[in-house]
PDB file of C-alpha atoms in Angstrom:
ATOM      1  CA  UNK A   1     105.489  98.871  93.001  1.00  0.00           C
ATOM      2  CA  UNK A   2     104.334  98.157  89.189  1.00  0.00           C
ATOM      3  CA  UNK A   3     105.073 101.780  88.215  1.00  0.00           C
ATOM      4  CA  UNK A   4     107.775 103.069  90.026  1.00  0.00           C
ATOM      5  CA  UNK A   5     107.941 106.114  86.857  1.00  0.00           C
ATOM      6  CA  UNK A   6     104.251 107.041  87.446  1.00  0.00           C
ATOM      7  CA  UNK A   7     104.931 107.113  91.042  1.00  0.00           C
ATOM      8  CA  UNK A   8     108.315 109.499  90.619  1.00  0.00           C
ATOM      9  CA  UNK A   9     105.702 111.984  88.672  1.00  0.00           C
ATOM     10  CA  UNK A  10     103.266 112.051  91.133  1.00  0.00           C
ATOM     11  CA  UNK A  11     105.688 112.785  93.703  1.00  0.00           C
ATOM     12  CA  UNK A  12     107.465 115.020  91.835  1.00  0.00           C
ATOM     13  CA  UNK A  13     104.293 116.962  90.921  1.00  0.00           C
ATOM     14  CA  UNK A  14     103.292 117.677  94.525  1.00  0.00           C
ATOM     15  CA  UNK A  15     106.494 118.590  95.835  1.00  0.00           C
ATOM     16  CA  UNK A  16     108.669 119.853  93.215  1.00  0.00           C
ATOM     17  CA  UNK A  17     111.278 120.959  95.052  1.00  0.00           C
ATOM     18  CA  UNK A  18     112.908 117.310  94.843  1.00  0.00           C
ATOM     19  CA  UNK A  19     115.347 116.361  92.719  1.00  0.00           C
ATOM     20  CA  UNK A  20     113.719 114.757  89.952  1.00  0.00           C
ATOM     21  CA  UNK A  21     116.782 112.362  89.416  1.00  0.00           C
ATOM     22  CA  UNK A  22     117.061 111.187  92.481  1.00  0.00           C
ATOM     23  CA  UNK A  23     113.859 110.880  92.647  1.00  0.00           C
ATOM     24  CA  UNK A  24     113.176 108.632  89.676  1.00  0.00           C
ATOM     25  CA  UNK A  25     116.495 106.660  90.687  1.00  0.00           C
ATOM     26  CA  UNK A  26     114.821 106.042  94.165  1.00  0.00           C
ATOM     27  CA  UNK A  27     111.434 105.125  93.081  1.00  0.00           C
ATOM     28  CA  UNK A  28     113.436 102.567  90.360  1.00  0.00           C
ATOM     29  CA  UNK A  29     114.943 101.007  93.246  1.00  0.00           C
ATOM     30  CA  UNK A  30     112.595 100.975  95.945  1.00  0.00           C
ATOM     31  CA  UNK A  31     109.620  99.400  93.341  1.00  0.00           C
ATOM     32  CA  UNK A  32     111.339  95.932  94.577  1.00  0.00           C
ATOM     33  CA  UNK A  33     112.339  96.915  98.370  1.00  0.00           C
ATOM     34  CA  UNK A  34     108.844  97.775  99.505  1.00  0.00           C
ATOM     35  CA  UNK A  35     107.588  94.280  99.140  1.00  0.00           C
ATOM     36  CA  UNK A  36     111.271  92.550  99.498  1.00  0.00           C
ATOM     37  CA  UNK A  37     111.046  89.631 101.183  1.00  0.00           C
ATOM     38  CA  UNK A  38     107.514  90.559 102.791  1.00  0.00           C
ATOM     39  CA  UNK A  39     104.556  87.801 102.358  1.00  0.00           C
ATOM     40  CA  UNK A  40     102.328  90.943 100.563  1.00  0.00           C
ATOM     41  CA  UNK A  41     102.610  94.288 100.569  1.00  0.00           C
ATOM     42  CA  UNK A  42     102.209  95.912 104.026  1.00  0.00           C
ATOM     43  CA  UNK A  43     102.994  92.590 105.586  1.00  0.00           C
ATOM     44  CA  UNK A  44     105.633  92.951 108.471  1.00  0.00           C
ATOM     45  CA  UNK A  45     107.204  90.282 110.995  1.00  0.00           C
ATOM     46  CA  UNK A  46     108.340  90.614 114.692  1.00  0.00           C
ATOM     47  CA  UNK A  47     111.897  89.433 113.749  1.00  0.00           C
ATOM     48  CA  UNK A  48     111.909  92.626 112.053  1.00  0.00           C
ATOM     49  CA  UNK A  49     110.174  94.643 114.471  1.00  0.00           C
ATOM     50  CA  UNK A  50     112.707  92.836 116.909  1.00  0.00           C
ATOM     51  CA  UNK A  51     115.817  93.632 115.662  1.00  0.00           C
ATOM     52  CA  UNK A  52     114.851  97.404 114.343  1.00  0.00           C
ATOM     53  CA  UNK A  53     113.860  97.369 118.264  1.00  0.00           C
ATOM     54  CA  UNK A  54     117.507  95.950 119.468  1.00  0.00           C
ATOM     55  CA  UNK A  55     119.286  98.174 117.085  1.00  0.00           C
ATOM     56  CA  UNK A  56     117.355 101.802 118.373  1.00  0.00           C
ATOM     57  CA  UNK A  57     118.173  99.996 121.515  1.00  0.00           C
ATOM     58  CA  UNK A  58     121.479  99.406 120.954  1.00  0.00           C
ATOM     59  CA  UNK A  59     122.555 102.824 119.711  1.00  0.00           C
ATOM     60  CA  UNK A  60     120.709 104.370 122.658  1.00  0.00           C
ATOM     61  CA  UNK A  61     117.976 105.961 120.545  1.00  0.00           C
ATOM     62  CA  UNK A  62     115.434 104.210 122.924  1.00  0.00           C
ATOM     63  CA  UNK A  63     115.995 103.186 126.669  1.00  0.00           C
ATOM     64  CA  UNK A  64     114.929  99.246 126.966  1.00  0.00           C
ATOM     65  CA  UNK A  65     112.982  97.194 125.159  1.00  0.00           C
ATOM     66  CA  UNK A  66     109.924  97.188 123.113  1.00  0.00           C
ATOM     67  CA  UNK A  67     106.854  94.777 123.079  1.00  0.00           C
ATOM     68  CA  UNK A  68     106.988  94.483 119.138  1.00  0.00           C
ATOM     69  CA  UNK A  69     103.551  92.068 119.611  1.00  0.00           C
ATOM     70  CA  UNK A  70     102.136  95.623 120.313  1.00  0.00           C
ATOM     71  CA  UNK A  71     103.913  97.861 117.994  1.00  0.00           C
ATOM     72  CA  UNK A  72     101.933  96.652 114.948  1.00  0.00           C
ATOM     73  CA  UNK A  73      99.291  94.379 113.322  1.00  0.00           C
ATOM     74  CA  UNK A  74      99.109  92.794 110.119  1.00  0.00           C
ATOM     75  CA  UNK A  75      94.899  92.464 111.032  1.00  0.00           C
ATOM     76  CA  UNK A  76      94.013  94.715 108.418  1.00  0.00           C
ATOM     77  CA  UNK A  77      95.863  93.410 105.801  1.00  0.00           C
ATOM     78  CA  UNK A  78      94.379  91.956 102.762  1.00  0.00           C
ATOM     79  CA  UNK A  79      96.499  89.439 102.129  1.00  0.00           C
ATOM     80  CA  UNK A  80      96.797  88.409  98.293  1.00  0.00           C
TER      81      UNK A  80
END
């Protein structure tokens, strides 16, 4: 998140394959989506879980519903 450039060369250095454009583009923009509107990094809510849950649903990539209270756990978590 603080150094989305390191990050790109580390990635890049592993599996160099990637375009190291997009790469670096991606990493610049992503620095501020993996926290977004999260409470700390890692942190994730059931409304999300819900309506990721609805959408697979939705566009038949699952059959039914899913118990999101037991699809994750923000227990080991350090929270900031």
């Amino acid at each position: 998140i603080k150094e989305p450039g390191k990050a790109a060369d580390i990635l890049l250095k592993h599996v160099p394959e990637l375009n190291s454009d997009q790469v670096k583009l991606s990493m610049d923009y992503l620095a501020n989506e993996y926290q977004a509107n999260a409470e700390y990094w890692g942190y994730q809510s059931t409304d999300v879980w819900f309506a990721f849950a609805n959408w697979m649903n939705d566009e038949k990539l699952i059959n039914g519903t899913i118990d999101v209270e037991k699809a994750f756990s923000n227990k080991y978590l350090m929270p900031r």
